[in-house]
Amino acid sequence: MSMTIKDEKLYIVMVGLPSQGKSTIAYRLQDIFKKNDIPTMIYNNGELRRKYAPSETWMSEFYNPHNAEAVDLRKQFALMNIQRAKKYLKNKGQVAVLDATNVSRSRRELIEEHLQDHPVLYIECINNDGDIVDLSIRHKVRSPEFASMSQEQAVMEFKKRIEYYRMIYNPLHVERNYILMDSLHNRIISEQIEDQLPLYSRIRDCLVTDVVKSLFLIRHTESMFNIEDRIGGDPDLTPRGRAQAEALGRFFQKKRISYIFTSEKKRTIQTAEPIRELQHDCTIVQLKEFNEINAGICEDMTYDEIQRFKPDIHSARKANKYNYAYPGGEGYASMKERIKIGIKKAFFLNQRPDNIMIIGHRAVNRMILSHFLYRREDDVPYIYVPQDKFYHIVATQDRKVFELKRYQ
Ligand code: F6P
């Protein structure tokens, strides 16, 4: 008769190519554990490499599986972290996370050979969205490690590094306990659990929860179309809108914002620019997913013109605003999927620190709000989205906050 041993301690081993969201997930787990008084440490091989071999680690050749010297050095770093993790669990630690690619079976054999005192859970991360991987690489190469070269060279080196890891990639299969997840959509693709793992349901729940520690959801400030009550289009901000954007910049000056996600429309980008200017290191990322509802044949019209010249559209939309789609355009219901993808992209890219900023539009922000806020579909198109205030949203496993705040 086989016996399951109940253990209180756990090793979590991340698996995946660079830029697949492994560290973000490791931090998320650490965060939730720490809040629940579960001592957790993350051991990151990249940090050791940068500390002990700083002149080599930026080079893609350092990751070439045929470069015996570098392979050995990387193995030493991995072993160092394995030993540190083991020591931690021997003492006060309860969870130790090994954050590294760990893509080859031989590397995982090394881990299993040394870590036999407590169960091991592997978490393999996959993200197939090329745009997001690209943006995430561009963010990574801004680190001091790549300071000696141009951004384009650094991106090339990094992509080559990924290719080297791909050469030795061996997906999880024979391991006793593993979860394979789509790290962009926070979805579990498959899993195999043979041991009785401590914290298993909490880990699983954490992996599939959209955790937002601090989301600033802003509507673009006053645009030329706003003062005419005109919809859609790609208008500039008014002088008042520019002053509002500057006020937003001053308001957020003391918060650390690494990314501002906007739509592709000028009014959101012009709102973001003065905010970025007062930040230390902040990138504006335009996501097409956050473009305003496409009003089709009604684009550029005023609400009054629609009512007078297209009364059928006016009344049909009024009767069922959530499901109605403008001819040749969209409705709230049909925007839902793309807005969800936009949110996932923003959360994936925004690792630490935790402030996320989205500058969207009226309909877009209503859909983003409805992602966090329970509202009947019929009520979503009427959620209040002012231009002189913003929403601050916190949605973690144990805390939900919604605040509508003034910025001036
Ligand atoms: O501010 C105007 C606007 O963003 C339009 O571009 C868009 O069509 C509209 O708001 C969405 O709001 P509603 O669904 O209430 O018409």
mmCIF file with all atom_site columns, N, CA and C in Angstrom, residues 242-275:
data_model
loop_
_atom_site.group_PDB
_atom_site.id
_atom_site.type_symbol
_atom_site.label_atom_id
_atom_site.label_alt_id
_atom_site.label_comp_id
_atom_site.label_asym_id
_atom_site.label_entity_id
_atom_site.label_seq_id
_atom_site.pdbx_PDB_ins_code
_atom_site.Cartn_x
_atom_site.Cartn_y
_atom_site.Cartn_z
_atom_site.occupancy
_atom_site.B_iso_or_equiv
_atom_site.pdbx_formal_charge
_atom_site.auth_seq_id
_atom_site.auth_comp_id
_atom_site.auth_asym_id
_atom_site.auth_atom_id
_atom_site.pdbx_PDB_model_num
ATOM 1   N N  . ARG A 1 242 ? -5.330 69.586 -22.237 1.00 0.00 ? 242 ARG A N  1
ATOM 2   C CA . ARG A 1 242 ? -3.870 69.537 -22.019 1.00 0.00 ? 242 ARG A CA 1
ATOM 3   C C  . ARG A 1 242 ? -3.533 69.948 -20.586 1.00 0.00 ? 242 ARG A C  1
ATOM 4   N N  . ALA A 1 243 ? -4.264 70.950 -20.091 1.00 0.00 ? 243 ALA A N  1
ATOM 5   C CA . ALA A 1 243 ? -4.013 71.384 -18.710 1.00 0.00 ? 243 ALA A CA 1
ATOM 6   C C  . ALA A 1 243 ? -4.410 70.271 -17.735 1.00 0.00 ? 243 ALA A C  1
ATOM 7   N N  . GLN A 1 244 ? -5.492 69.566 -18.061 1.00 0.00 ? 244 GLN A N  1
ATOM 8   C CA . GLN A 1 244 ? -5.904 68.445 -17.191 1.00 0.00 ? 244 GLN A CA 1
ATOM 9   C C  . GLN A 1 244 ? -4.825 67.348 -17.200 1.00 0.00 ? 244 GLN A C  1
ATOM 10  N N  . ALA A 1 245 ? -4.255 67.101 -18.396 1.00 0.00 ? 245 ALA A N  1
ATOM 11  C CA . ALA A 1 245 ? -3.221 66.062 -18.495 1.00 0.00 ? 245 ALA A CA 1
ATOM 12  C C  . ALA A 1 245 ? -2.002 66.463 -17.667 1.00 0.00 ? 245 ALA A C  1
ATOM 13  N N  . GLU A 1 246 ? -1.667 67.747 -17.680 1.00 0.00 ? 246 GLU A N  1
ATOM 14  C CA . GLU A 1 246 ? -0.533 68.195 -16.860 1.00 0.00 ? 246 GLU A CA 1
ATOM 15  C C  . GLU A 1 246 ? -0.833 68.031 -15.369 1.00 0.00 ? 246 GLU A C  1
ATOM 16  N N  . ALA A 1 247 ? -2.080 68.294 -15.016 1.00 0.00 ? 247 ALA A N  1
ATOM 17  C CA . ALA A 1 247 ? -2.465 68.112 -13.607 1.00 0.00 ? 247 ALA A CA 1
ATOM 18  C C  . ALA A 1 247 ? -2.343 66.634 -13.221 1.00 0.00 ? 247 ALA A C  1
ATOM 19  N N  . LEU A 1 248 ? -2.711 65.765 -14.148 1.00 0.00 ? 248 LEU A N  1
ATOM 20  C CA . LEU A 1 248 ? -2.558 64.322 -13.878 1.00 0.00 ? 248 LEU A CA 1
ATOM 21  C C  . LEU A 1 248 ? -1.085 63.995 -13.655 1.00 0.00 ? 248 LEU A C  1
ATOM 22  N N  . GLY A 1 249 ? -0.232 64.574 -14.503 1.00 0.00 ? 249 GLY A N  1
ATOM 23  C CA . GLY A 1 249 ? 1.219  64.348 -14.386 1.00 0.00 ? 249 GLY A CA 1
ATOM 24  C C  . GLY A 1 249 ? 1.704  64.729 -12.994 1.00 0.00 ? 249 GLY A C  1
ATOM 25  N N  . ARG A 1 250 ? 1.277  65.902 -12.535 1.00 0.00 ? 250 ARG A N  1
ATOM 26  C CA . ARG A 1 250 ? 1.720  66.357 -11.203 1.00 0.00 ? 250 ARG A CA 1
ATOM 27  C C  . ARG A 1 250 ? 1.170  65.438 -10.111 1.00 0.00 ? 250 ARG A C  1
ATOM 28  N N  . PHE A 1 251 ? -0.083 65.030 -10.294 1.00 0.00 ? 251 PHE A N  1
ATOM 29  C CA . PHE A 1 251 ? -0.712 64.179 -9.288  1.00 0.00 ? 251 PHE A CA 1
ATOM 30  C C  . PHE A 1 251 ? 0.045  62.848 -9.130  1.00 0.00 ? 251 PHE A C  1
ATOM 31  N N  . PHE A 1 252 ? 0.477  62.287 -10.265 1.00 0.00 ? 252 PHE A N  1
ATOM 32  C CA . PHE A 1 252 ? 1.107  60.960 -10.208 1.00 0.00 ? 252 PHE A CA 1
ATOM 33  C C  . PHE A 1 252 ? 2.629  61.009 -10.076 1.00 0.00 ? 252 PHE A C  1
ATOM 34  N N  . GLN A 1 253 ? 3.153  62.232 -9.964  1.00 0.00 ? 253 GLN A N  1
ATOM 35  C CA . GLN A 1 253 ? 4.611  62.381 -9.927  1.00 0.00 ? 253 GLN A CA 1
ATOM 36  C C  . GLN A 1 253 ? 5.268  61.516 -8.845  1.00 0.00 ? 253 GLN A C  1
ATOM 37  N N  . LYS A 1 254 ? 4.607  61.406 -7.707  1.00 0.00 ? 254 LYS A N  1
ATOM 38  C CA . LYS A 1 254 ? 5.242  60.679 -6.596  1.00 0.00 ? 254 LYS A CA 1
ATOM 39  C C  . LYS A 1 254 ? 5.008  59.173 -6.656  1.00 0.00 ? 254 LYS A C  1
ATOM 40  N N  . LYS A 1 255 ? 4.166  58.737 -7.560  1.00 0.00 ? 255 LYS A N  1
ATOM 41  C CA . LYS A 1 255 ? 3.950  57.288 -7.692  1.00 0.00 ? 255 LYS A CA 1
ATOM 42  C C  . LYS A 1 255 ? 4.918  56.781 -8.759  1.00 0.00 ? 255 LYS A C  1
ATOM 43  N N  . ARG A 1 256 ? 5.308  55.514 -8.623  1.00 0.00 ? 256 ARG A N  1
ATOM 44  C CA . ARG A 1 256 ? 6.194  54.993 -9.655  1.00 0.00 ? 256 ARG A CA 1
ATOM 45  C C  . ARG A 1 256 ? 5.383  54.265 -10.714 1.00 0.00 ? 256 ARG A C  1
ATOM 46  N N  . ILE A 1 257 ? 5.409  54.800 -11.927 1.00 0.00 ? 257 ILE A N  1
ATOM 47  C CA . ILE A 1 257 ? 4.650  54.182 -13.029 1.00 0.00 ? 257 ILE A CA 1
ATOM 48  C C  . ILE A 1 257 ? 5.659  53.739 -14.095 1.00 0.00 ? 257 ILE A C  1
ATOM 49  N N  . SER A 1 258 ? 5.738  52.433 -14.366 1.00 0.00 ? 258 SER A N  1
ATOM 50  C CA . SER A 1 258 ? 6.706  51.965 -15.380 1.00 0.00 ? 258 SER A CA 1
ATOM 51  C C  . SER A 1 258 ? 6.103  51.967 -16.773 1.00 0.00 ? 258 SER A C  1
ATOM 52  N N  . TYR A 1 259 ? 4.834  51.682 -16.839 1.00 0.00 ? 259 TYR A N  1
ATOM 53  C CA . TYR A 1 259 ? 4.166  51.654 -18.143 1.00 0.00 ? 259 TYR A CA 1
ATOM 54  C C  . TYR A 1 259 ? 2.873  52.450 -18.077 1.00 0.00 ? 259 TYR A C  1
ATOM 55  N N  . ILE A 1 260 ? 2.584  53.156 -19.177 1.00 0.00 ? 260 ILE A N  1
ATOM 56  C CA . ILE A 1 260 ? 1.229  53.712 -19.314 1.00 0.00 ? 260 ILE A CA 1
ATOM 57  C C  . ILE A 1 260 ? 0.652  53.056 -20.563 1.00 0.00 ? 260 ILE A C  1
ATOM 58  N N  . PHE A 1 261 ? -0.439 52.350 -20.399 1.00 0.00 ? 261 PHE A N  1
ATOM 59  C CA . PHE A 1 261 ? -1.081 51.704 -21.536 1.00 0.00 ? 261 PHE A CA 1
ATOM 60  C C  . PHE A 1 261 ? -2.166 52.628 -22.060 1.00 0.00 ? 261 PHE A C  1
ATOM 61  N N  . THR A 1 262 ? -2.089 52.940 -23.349 1.00 0.00 ? 262 THR A N  1
ATOM 62  C CA . THR A 1 262 ? -3.086 53.821 -23.965 1.00 0.00 ? 262 THR A CA 1
ATOM 63  C C  . THR A 1 262 ? -3.708 53.082 -25.143 1.00 0.00 ? 262 THR A C  1
ATOM 64  N N  . SER A 1 263 ? -4.615 53.778 -25.837 1.00 0.00 ? 263 SER A N  1
ATOM 65  C CA . SER A 1 263 ? -5.096 53.243 -27.111 1.00 0.00 ? 263 SER A CA 1
ATOM 66  C C  . SER A 1 263 ? -4.160 53.795 -28.194 1.00 0.00 ? 263 SER A C  1
ATOM 67  N N  . GLU A 1 264 ? -4.541 53.624 -29.439 1.00 0.00 ? 264 GLU A N  1
ATOM 68  C CA . GLU A 1 264 ? -3.705 54.182 -30.515 1.00 0.00 ? 264 GLU A CA 1
ATOM 69  C C  . GLU A 1 264 ? -4.160 55.600 -30.864 1.00 0.00 ? 264 GLU A C  1
ATOM 70  N N  . LYS A 1 265 ? -5.133 56.114 -30.145 1.00 0.00 ? 265 LYS A N  1
ATOM 71  C CA . LYS A 1 265 ? -5.711 57.418 -30.483 1.00 0.00 ? 265 LYS A CA 1
ATOM 72  C C  . LYS A 1 265 ? -4.948 58.558 -29.810 1.00 0.00 ? 265 LYS A C  1
ATOM 73  N N  . LYS A 1 266 ? -4.871 59.684 -30.556 1.00 0.00 ? 266 LYS A N  1
ATOM 74  C CA . LYS A 1 266 ? -4.070 60.816 -30.080 1.00 0.00 ? 266 LYS A CA 1
ATOM 75  C C  . LYS A 1 266 ? -4.504 61.292 -28.693 1.00 0.00 ? 266 LYS A C  1
ATOM 76  N N  . ARG A 1 267 ? -5.817 61.296 -28.456 1.00 0.00 ? 267 ARG A N  1
ATOM 77  C CA . ARG A 1 267 ? -6.267 61.880 -27.192 1.00 0.00 ? 267 ARG A CA 1
ATOM 78  C C  . ARG A 1 267 ? -5.771 61.109 -25.963 1.00 0.00 ? 267 ARG A C  1
ATOM 79  N N  . THR A 1 268 ? -5.576 59.796 -26.108 1.00 0.00 ? 268 THR A N  1
ATOM 80  C CA . THR A 1 268 ? -5.061 59.054 -24.936 1.00 0.00 ? 268 THR A CA 1
ATOM 81  C C  . THR A 1 268 ? -3.541 59.243 -24.831 1.00 0.00 ? 268 THR A C  1
ATOM 82  N N  . ILE A 1 269 ? -2.883 59.299 -25.988 1.00 0.00 ? 269 ILE A N  1
ATOM 83  C CA . ILE A 1 269 ? -1.410 59.449 -25.953 1.00 0.00 ? 269 ILE A CA 1
ATOM 84  C C  . ILE A 1 269 ? -1.049 60.847 -25.440 1.00 0.00 ? 269 ILE A C  1
ATOM 85  N N  . GLN A 1 270 ? -1.820 61.849 -25.896 1.00 0.00 ? 270 GLN A N  1
ATOM 86  C CA . GLN A 1 270 ? -1.545 63.221 -25.417 1.00 0.00 ? 270 GLN A CA 1
ATOM 87  C C  . GLN A 1 270 ? -1.832 63.359 -23.918 1.00 0.00 ? 270 GLN A C  1
ATOM 88  N N  . THR A 1 271 ? -2.731 62.551 -23.413 1.00 0.00 ? 271 THR A N  1
ATOM 89  C CA . THR A 1 271 ? -2.983 62.575 -21.961 1.00 0.00 ? 271 THR A CA 1
ATOM 90  C C  . THR A 1 271 ? -1.814 61.912 -21.228 1.00 0.00 ? 271 THR A C  1
ATOM 91  N N  . ALA A 1 272 ? -1.244 60.883 -21.873 1.00 0.00 ? 272 ALA A N  1
ATOM 92  C CA . ALA A 1 272 ? -0.164 60.133 -21.204 1.00 0.00 ? 272 ALA A CA 1
ATOM 93  C C  . ALA A 1 272 ? 1.159  60.901 -21.183 1.00 0.00 ? 272 ALA A C  1
ATOM 94  N N  . GLU A 1 273 ? 1.401  61.691 -22.221 1.00 0.00 ? 273 GLU A N  1
ATOM 95  C CA . GLU A 1 273 ? 2.738  62.302 -22.344 1.00 0.00 ? 273 GLU A CA 1
ATOM 96  C C  . GLU A 1 273 ? 3.163  63.155 -21.141 1.00 0.00 ? 273 GLU A C  1
ATOM 97  N N  . PRO A 1 274 ? 2.337  64.078 -20.674 1.00 0.00 ? 274 PRO A N  1
ATOM 98  C CA . PRO A 1 274 ? 2.783  64.864 -19.510 1.00 0.00 ? 274 PRO A CA 1
ATOM 99  C C  . PRO A 1 274 ? 2.958  64.022 -18.240 1.00 0.00 ? 274 PRO A C  1
ATOM 100 N N  . ILE A 1 275 ? 2.273  62.878 -18.192 1.00 0.00 ? 275 ILE A N  1
ATOM 101 C CA . ILE A 1 275 ? 2.456  61.998 -17.025 1.00 0.00 ? 275 ILE A CA 1
ATOM 102 C C  . ILE A 1 275 ? 3.830  61.345 -17.131 1.00 0.00 ? 275 ILE A C  1
#
